Coordinates of C-alpha atoms in Angstrom, one line a residue:
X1211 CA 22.9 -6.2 -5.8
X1212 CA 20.1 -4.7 -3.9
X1213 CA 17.1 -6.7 -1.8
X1214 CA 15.1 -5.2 -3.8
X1215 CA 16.7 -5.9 -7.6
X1216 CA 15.7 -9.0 -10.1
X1217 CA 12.2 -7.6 -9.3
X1218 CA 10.1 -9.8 -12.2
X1219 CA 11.8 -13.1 -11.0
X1220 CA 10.9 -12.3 -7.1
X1221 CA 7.8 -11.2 -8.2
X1222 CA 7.0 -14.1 -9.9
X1223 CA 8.4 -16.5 -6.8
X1224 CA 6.4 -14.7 -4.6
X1225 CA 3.4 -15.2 -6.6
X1226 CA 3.8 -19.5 -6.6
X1227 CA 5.1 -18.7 -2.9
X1228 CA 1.5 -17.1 -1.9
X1229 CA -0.7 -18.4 -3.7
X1230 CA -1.4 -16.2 -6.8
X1231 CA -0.7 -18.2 -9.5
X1232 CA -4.2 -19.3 -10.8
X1233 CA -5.3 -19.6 -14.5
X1234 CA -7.0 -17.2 -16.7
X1235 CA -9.9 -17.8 -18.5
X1236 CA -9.9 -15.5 -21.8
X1237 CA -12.6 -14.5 -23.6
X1238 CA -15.3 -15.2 -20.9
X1239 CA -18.0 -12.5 -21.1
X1240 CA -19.2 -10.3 -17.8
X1241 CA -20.7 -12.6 -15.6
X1242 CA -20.2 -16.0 -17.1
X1243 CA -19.4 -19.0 -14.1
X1244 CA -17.0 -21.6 -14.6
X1245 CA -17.6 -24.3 -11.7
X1246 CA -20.2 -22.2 -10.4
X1247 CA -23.8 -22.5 -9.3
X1248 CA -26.5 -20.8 -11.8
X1249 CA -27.8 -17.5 -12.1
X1250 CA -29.9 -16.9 -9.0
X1251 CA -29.1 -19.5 -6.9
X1252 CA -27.7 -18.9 -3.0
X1253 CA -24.8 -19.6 -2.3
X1254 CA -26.2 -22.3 0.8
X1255 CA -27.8 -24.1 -2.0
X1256 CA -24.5 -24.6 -3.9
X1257 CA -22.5 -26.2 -1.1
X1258 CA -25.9 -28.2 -0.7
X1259 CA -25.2 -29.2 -4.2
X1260 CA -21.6 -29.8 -4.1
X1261 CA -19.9 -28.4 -1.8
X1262 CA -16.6 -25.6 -2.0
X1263 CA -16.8 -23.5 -5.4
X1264 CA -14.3 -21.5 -7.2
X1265 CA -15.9 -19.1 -9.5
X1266 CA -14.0 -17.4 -12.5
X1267 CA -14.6 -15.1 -15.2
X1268 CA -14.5 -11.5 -16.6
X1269 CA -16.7 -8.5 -16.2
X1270 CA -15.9 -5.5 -18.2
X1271 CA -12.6 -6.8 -19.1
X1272 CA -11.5 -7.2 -15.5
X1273 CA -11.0 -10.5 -14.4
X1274 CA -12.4 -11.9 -10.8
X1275 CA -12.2 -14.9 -8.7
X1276 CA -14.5 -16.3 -6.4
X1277 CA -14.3 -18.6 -3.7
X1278 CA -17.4 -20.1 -2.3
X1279 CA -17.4 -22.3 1.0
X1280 CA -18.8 -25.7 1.4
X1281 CA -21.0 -23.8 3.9
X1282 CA -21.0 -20.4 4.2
X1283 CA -21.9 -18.4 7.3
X1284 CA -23.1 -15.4 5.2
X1285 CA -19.9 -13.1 5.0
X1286 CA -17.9 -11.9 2.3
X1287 CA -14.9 -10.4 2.2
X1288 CA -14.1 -8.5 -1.3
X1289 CA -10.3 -7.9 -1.2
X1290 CA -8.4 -5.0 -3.3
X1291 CA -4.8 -5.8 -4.5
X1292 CA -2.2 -3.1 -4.7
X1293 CA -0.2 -1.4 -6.9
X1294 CA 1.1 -3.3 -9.5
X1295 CA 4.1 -2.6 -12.2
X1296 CA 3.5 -3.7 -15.6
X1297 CA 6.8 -6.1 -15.0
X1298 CA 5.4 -7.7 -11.4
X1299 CA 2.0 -8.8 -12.5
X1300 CA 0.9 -11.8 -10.9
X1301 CA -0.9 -14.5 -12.1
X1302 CA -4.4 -15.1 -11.7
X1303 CA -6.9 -12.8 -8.8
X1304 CA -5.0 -13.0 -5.1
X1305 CA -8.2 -12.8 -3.1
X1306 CA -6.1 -12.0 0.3
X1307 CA -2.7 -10.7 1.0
X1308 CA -1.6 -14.7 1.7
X1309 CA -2.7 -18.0 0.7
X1310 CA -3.4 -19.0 4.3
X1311 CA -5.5 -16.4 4.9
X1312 CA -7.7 -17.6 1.7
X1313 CA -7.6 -20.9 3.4
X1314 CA -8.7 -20.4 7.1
X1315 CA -11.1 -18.0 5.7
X1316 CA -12.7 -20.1 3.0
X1317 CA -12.6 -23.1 6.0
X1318 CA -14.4 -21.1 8.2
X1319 CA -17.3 -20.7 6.1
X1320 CA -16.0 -16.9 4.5
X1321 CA -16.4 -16.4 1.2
X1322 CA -13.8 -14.8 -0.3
X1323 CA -13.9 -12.7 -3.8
X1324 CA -11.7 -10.0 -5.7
X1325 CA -11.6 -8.2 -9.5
X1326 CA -7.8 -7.8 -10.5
X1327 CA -8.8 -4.9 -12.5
X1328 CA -9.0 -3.6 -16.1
X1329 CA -5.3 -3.5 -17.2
X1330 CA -4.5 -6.2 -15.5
X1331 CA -4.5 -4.4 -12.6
X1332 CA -0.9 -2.3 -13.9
X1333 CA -0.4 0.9 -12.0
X1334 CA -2.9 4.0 -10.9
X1335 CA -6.2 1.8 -11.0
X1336 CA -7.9 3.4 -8.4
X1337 CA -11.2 4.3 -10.4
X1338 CA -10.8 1.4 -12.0
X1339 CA -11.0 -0.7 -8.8
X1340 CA -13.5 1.0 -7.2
X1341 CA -15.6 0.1 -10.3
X1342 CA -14.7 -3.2 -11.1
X1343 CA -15.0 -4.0 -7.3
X1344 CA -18.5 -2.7 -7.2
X1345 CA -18.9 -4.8 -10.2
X1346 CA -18.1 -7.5 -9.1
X1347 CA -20.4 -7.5 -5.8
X1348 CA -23.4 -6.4 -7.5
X1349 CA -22.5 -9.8 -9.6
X1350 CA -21.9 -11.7 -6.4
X1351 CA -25.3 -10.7 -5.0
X1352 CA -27.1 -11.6 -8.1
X1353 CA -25.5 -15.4 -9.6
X1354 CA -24.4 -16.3 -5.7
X1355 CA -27.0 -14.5 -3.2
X1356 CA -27.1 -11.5 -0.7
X1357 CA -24.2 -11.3 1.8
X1358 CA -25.1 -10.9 5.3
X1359 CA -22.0 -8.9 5.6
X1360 CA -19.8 -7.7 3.7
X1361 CA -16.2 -6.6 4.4
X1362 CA -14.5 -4.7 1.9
X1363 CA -10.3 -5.1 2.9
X1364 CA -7.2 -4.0 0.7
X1365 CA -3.5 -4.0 0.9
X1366 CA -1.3 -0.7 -0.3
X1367 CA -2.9 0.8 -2.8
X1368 CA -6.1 -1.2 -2.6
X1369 CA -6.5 0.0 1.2
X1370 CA -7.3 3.4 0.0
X1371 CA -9.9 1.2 -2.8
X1372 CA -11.4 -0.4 0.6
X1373 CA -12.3 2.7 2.0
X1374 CA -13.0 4.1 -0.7
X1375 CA -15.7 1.5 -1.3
X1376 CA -17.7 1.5 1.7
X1377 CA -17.4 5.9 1.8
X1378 CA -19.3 5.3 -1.5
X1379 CA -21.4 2.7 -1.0
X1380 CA -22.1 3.0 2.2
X1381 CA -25.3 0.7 2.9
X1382 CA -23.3 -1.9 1.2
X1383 CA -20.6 -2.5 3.5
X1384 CA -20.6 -3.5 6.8
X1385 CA -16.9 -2.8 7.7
X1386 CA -13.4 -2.1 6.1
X1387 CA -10.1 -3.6 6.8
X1388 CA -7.2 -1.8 5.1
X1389 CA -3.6 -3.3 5.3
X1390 CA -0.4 -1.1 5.1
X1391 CA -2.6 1.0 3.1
X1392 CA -2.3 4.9 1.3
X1393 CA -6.0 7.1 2.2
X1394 CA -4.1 10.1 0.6
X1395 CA -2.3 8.8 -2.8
X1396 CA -2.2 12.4 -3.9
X1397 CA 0.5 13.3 -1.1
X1398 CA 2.4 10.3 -1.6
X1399 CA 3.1 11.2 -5.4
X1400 CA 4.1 14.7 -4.4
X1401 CA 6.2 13.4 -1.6
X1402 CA 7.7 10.9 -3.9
X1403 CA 8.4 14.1 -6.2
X1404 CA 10.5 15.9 -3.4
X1405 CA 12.7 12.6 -3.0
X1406 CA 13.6 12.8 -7.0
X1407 CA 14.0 16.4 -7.0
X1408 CA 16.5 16.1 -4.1
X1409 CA 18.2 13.2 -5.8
X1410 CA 18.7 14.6 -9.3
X1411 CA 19.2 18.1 -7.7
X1412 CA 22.0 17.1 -5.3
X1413 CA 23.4 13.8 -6.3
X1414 CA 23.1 13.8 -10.6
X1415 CA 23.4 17.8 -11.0
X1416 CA 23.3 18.6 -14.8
X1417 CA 22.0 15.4 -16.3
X1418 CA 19.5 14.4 -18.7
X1419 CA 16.7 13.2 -15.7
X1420 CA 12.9 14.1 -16.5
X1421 CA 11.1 13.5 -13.0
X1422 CA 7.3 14.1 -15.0
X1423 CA 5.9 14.1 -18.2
X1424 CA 8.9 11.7 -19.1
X1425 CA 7.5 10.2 -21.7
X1426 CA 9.9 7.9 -23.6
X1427 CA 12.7 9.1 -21.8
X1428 CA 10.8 7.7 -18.4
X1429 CA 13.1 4.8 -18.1
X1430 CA 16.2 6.2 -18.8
X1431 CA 15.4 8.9 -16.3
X1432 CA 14.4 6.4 -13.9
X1433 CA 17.9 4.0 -14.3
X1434 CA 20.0 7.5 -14.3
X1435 CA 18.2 8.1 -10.7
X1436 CA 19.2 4.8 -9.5
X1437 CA 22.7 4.9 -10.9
X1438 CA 23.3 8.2 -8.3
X1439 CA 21.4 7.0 -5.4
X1440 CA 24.4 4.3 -5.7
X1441 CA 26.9 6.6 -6.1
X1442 CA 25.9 8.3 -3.6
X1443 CA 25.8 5.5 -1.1
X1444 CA 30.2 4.9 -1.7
X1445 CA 30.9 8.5 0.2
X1446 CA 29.8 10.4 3.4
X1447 CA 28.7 13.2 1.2
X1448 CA 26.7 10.9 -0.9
X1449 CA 25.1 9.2 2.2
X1450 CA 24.4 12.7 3.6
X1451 CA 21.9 13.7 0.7
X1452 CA 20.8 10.5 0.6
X1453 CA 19.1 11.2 4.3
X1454 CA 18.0 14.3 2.8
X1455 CA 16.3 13.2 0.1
X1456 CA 14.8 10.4 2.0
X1457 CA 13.6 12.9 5.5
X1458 CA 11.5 15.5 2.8
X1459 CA 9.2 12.2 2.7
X1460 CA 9.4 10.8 6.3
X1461 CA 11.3 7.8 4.8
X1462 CA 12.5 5.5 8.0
X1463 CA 15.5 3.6 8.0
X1464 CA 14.3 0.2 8.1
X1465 CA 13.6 -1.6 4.8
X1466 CA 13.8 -5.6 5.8
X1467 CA 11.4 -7.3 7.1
X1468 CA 13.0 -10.4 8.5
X1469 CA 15.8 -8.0 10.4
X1470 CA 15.9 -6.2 13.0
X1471 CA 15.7 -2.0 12.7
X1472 CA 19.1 -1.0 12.1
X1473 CA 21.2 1.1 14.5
X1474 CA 24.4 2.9 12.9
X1475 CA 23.8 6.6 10.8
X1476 CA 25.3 4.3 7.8
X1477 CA 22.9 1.6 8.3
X1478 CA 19.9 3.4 8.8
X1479 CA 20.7 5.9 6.1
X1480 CA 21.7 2.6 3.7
X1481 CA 18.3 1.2 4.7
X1482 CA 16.5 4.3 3.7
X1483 CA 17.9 4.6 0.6
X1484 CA 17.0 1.4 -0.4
X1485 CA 13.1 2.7 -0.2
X1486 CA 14.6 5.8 -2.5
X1487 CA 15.8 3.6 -4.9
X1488 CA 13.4 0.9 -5.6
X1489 CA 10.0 2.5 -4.2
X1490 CA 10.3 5.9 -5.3
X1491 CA 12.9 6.1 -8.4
X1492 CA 11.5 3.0 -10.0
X1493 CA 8.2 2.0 -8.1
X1494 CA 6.5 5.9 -8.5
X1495 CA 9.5 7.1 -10.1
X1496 CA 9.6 8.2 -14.1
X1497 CA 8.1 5.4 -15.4
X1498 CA 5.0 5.1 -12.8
X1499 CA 4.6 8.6 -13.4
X1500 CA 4.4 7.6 -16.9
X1501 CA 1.0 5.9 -16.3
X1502 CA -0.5 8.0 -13.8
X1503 CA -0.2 10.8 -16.2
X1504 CA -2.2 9.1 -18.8
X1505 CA -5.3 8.0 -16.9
X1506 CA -5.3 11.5 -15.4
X1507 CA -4.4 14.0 -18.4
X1508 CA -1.3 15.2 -17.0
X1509 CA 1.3 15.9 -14.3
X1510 CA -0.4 15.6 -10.9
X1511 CA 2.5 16.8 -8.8
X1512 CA 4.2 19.4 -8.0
X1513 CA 6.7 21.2 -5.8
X1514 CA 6.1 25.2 -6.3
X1515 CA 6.2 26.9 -3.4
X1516 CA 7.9 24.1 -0.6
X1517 CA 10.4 25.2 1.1
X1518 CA 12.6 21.9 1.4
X1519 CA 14.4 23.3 4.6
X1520 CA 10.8 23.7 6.4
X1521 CA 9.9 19.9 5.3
X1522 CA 13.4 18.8 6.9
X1523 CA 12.5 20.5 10.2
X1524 CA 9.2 19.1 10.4
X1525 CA 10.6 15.6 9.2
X1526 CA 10.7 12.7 11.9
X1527 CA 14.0 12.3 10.2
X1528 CA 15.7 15.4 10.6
X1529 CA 17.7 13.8 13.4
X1530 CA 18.9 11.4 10.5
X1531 CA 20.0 13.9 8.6
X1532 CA 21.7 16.0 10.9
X1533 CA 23.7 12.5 12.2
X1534 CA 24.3 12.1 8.4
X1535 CA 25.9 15.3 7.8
X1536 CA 28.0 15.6 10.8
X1537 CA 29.7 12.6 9.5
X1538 CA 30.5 13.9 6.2
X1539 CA 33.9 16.0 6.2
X1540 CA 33.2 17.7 3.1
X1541 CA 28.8 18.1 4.1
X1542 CA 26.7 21.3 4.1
X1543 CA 23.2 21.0 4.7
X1544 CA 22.6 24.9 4.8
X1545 CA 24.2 25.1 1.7
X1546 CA 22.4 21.9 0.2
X1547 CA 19.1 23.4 1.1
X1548 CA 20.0 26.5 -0.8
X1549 CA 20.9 25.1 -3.9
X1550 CA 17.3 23.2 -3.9
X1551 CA 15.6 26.5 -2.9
X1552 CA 17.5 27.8 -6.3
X1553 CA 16.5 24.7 -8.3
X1554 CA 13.6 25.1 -10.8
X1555 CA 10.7 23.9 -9.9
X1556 CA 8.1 21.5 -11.0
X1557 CA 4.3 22.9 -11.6
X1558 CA 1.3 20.4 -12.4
X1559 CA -1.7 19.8 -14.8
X1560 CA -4.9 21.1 -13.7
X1561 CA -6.7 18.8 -15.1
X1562 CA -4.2 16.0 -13.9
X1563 CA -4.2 17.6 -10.1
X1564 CA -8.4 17.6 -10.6
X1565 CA -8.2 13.9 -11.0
X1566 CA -6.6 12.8 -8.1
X1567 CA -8.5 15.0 -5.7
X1568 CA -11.7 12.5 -7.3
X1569 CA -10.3 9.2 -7.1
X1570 CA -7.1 9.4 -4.9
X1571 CA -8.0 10.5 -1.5
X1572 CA -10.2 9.3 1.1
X1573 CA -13.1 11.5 2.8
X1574 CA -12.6 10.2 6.6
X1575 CA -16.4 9.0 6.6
X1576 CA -16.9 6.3 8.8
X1577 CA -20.3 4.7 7.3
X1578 CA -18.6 1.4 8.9
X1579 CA -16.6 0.2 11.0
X1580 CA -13.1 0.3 10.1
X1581 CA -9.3 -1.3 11.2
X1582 CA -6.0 -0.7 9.8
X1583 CA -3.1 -2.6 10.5
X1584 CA 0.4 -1.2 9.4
X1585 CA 4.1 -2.1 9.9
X1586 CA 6.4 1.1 11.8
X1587 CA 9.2 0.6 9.4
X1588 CA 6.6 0.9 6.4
X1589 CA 9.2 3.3 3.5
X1590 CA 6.6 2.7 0.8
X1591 CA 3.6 3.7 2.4
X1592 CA 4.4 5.5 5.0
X1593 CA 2.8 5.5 8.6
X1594 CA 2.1 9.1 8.9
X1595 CA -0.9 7.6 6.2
X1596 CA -2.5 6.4 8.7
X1597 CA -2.3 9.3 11.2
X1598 CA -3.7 11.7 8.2
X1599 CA -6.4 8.7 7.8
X1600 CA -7.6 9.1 12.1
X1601 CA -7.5 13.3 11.3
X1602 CA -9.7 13.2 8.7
X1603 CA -12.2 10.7 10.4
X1604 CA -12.1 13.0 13.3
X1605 CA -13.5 15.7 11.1
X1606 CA -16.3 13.6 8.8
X1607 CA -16.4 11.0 10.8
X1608 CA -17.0 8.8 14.0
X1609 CA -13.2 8.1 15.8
X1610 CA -15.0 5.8 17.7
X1611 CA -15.8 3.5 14.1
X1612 CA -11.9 3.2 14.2
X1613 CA -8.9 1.3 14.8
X1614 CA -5.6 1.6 14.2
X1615 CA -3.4 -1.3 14.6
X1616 CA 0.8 -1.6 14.6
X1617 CA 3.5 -4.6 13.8
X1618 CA 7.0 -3.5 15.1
X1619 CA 8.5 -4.5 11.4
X1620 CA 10.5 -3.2 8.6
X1621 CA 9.6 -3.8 5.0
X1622 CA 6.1 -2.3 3.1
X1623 CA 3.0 -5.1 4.2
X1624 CA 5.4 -7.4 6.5
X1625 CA 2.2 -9.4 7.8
X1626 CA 1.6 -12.7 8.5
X1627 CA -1.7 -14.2 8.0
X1628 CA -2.0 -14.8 11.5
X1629 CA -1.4 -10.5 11.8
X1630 CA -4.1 -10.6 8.9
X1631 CA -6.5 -12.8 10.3
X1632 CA -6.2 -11.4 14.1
X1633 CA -7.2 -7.6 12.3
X1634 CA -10.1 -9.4 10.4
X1635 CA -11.5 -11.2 13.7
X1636 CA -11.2 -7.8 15.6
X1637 CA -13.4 -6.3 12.8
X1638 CA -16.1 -8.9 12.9
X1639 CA -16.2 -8.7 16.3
X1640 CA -16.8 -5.0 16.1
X1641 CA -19.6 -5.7 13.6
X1642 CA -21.2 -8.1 15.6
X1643 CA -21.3 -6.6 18.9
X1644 CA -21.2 -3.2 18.8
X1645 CA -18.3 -2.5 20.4
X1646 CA -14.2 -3.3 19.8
X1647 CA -12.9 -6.0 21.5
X1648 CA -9.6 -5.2 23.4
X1649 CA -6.7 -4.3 21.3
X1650 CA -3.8 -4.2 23.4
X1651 CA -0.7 -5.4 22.0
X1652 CA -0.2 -8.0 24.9
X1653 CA -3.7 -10.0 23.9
X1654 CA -3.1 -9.6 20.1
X1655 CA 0.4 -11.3 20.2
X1656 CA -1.3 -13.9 22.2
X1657 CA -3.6 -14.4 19.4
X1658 CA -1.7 -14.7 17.2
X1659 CA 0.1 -17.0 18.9
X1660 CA -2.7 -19.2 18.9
X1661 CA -3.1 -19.3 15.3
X1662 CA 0.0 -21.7 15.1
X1663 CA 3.6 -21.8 13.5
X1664 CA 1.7 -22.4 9.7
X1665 CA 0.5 -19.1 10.4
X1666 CA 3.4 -17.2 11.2
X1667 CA 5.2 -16.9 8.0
X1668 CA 6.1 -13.3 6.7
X1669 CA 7.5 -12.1 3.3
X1670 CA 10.3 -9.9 2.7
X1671 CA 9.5 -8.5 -0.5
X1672 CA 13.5 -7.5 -1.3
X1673 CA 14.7 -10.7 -0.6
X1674 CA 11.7 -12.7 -2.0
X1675 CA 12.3 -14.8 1.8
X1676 CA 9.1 -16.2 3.7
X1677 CA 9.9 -17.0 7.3
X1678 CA 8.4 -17.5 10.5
X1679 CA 8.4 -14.4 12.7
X1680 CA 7.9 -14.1 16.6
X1681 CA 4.5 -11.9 16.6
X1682 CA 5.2 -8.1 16.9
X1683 CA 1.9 -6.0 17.3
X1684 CA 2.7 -3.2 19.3
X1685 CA 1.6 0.6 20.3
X1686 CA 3.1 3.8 18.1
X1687 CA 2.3 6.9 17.1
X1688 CA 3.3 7.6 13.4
X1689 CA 4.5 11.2 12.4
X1690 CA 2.4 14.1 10.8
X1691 CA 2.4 14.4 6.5
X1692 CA 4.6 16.7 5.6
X1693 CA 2.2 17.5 2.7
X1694 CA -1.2 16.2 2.7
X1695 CA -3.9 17.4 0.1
X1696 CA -5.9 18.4 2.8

């Protein structure tokens, strides 16, 4: 069984395991408080009154949390979850990517606060978030008072809603802080499109597999994609298109967290696949598709025109693959890469591709201050995101506004809250002196060093484990998309 498999259980530990599980209040009505202080009143004259807050309710249909300190210093941080599947939906509004985070944050006078979304925050909800976020602020400002600051940060999905927040509301943010996050969600479907195509193309040949516009099929095309990444994992030949499919996307070979990167072609190509499988076949595979194409009128993706045996030479991977096939007796990659340059190919919606240039990819503005903290072995969003992300801020923006921070880690969001916390202070410093503090890898592991062993617990999200790691910020450079949007 896979690190990665009884998803809804893990899910659901993880959720009691960091502090998600909360209760939600139905029927409430857009902006009524339960536990809260009254319309109008400042947030200093509620902890006068009574000291810490939590703050509940629904606007629009999307429920939110608040968390109000027994005195706060005047900064809120408005968090944006990630990408949920309608079978791991947490309970209750995570208002930070750990519970200890919440809790230093809320200790230190921070108020914390976060919509989960219409939907229950299930699958593409970008617009949604940006809207329900905005939302929820403008109701924060009004029942609780005026920020002083106000940091918009997001994980995954919801780093590419923190950006997008302060790029569009840009006197309304004072900084951004965006965890293992996606600025171009556009590429990442069409790169998740390639890794299918090379799958069904080279590893299910002939079968019943409908990458997009699935429909009811979705999740039978999505377990018949699984069921020949497997297969494919019990031969050398099998392994070999596994790399393949995995190097069209920049997929690395290190999926676990808690483990060191692996070393071997079989391990690294084993870890890879495990990204192929359980981010891309059934994360964004059929079924994700599914939704996507509902909120935006169509197929998004395509793969007209790519030339899969350009991607591979371009791929920081290709080494990988070459390793891969020079193990296989009975591998040809030339002849692989011709059958995929025969293999049909996938166009997209108009309509659909239209959407997700509007709400799925960032501009590269800088009207704050931003940092970004991402793990190297990151398979389900990968770190060439983030050298896209520096790019496009070099173009429309102010490189000096950013920086771009790095845990030596497998696994997608492998933080601990002291990595979170250490990337939060670094921000505020930024926004209140004008300048970045130093961000050498050397003073950031002291840091969080500093923060203490509660601190230093990180999840692996395939085995649903949460143990203490030695700190690991360190200096990278990620490789260039293979096929940004722009």
């Amino acid at each position: 069984m896979s690190r990665w498999t009884s998803g809804a259980d893990r899910w659901r530990r993880r959720t009691a395991r960091v502090g998600l599980v909360g209760a939600a209040l139905a029927g409430l009505v857009a902006g009524l408080v339960v536990g809260g202080p009254p319309a109008g009143a400042s947030a200093e004259a509620s902890a006068a009154a009574g000291g810490r807050k939590t703050i509940t309710g629904e606007i629009d249909g999307a429920e939110y949390r608040v968390e109000l300190p027994a005195r706060w210093n005047g900064t809120l941080v408005l968090y944006s979850h990630g990408y949920f599947l309608a079978e791991w939906v947490p309970e209750g509004v995570q208002v930070a990517n750990r519970v200890e985070t919440e809790q230093w944050l809320i200790e230190h006078g921070y108020a914390v606060a976060a919509s989960k979304f219409k939907n229950d925050g299930v699958g593409y909800g970008v617009q949604d978030g940006v809207t329900d976020q905005v939302a929820l602020l403008d109701w924060f400002e009004e029942h609780v008072g005026e920020p002083r600051r106000t940091v918009s940060s997001g994980m995954s999905q919801g780093g590419l809603i923190a950006a997008l927040l302060a790029e569009r509301n840009p006197k309304r943010f004072d900084g951004v802080a965006a965890m293992c996050a996606e600025y171009d969600t556009h590429a990442t479907w069409n790169s998740g499109l390639d890794i299918t195509f090379v799958v069904k193309t080279l590893l299910a040949p002939g079968e019943d597999i409908e990458l997009v516009r699935a429909g009811e099929d979705a999740a039978a095309s999505r377990d018949a994609l699984a069921a020949a990444i497997d297969r494919a994992l019990e031969t050398p030949e099998g392994r070999a298109r596994l790399a393949l499919a995995g190097a069209v996307a920049n997929i690395p070979g290190w999926y676990a967290a808690h483990e060191p990167k692996p070393k071997t072609t079989d391990e690294l190509v084993a870890a890879q696949s495990l990204w192929t499988k359980w981010a891309y076949s059934y994360g964004i595979g059929p079924v994700g598709r599914t939704e996507l194409e509902a909120r935006a009128g169509g197929n998004p993706s395509w793969n007209t025109g790519i030339d899969y045996g350009r991607l591979l030479a371009r791929s920081s991977q290709r080494d990988l693959v070459r390793d891969a096939y020079a193990a296989a007796p009975g591998g040809n990659l030339d002849a692989d890469l011709k059958r995929l340059a025969k293999a049909p190919r996938i166009r997209p919606d108009a309509k659909a591709v239209a959407y997700q240039y509007r709400h799925g990819i960032v501009r590269g503005t800088t009207p704050a201050p931003v940092v970004t903290l991402h793990s190297t072995g990151d398979g389900g969003a990968v770190t060439d995101q983030e050298r896209w992300y520096a790019d496009q801020i070099r173009r429309h923006g102010n490189s000096s506004s950013l920086r771009q921070l790095w845990v030596d880690r497998g696994g997608h969001c492998s933080f601990s809250s002291a990595d979170e916390l250490v990337m939060l202070r670094t921000l505020l410093d930024r926004i209140d002196d004008g300048q970045w503090p130093s961000t050498a890898p050397t003073r950031l592991n002291a840091s969080v060093s500093a923060m203490g062993p509660a601190y230093q617990k990180v999840l692996d999200l395939g085995t649903g484990a949460d143990l203490p790691l030695e700190p690991a910020y360190t200096n990278f450079t990620p490789p260039r998309m293979l096929r940004p949007s722009r």
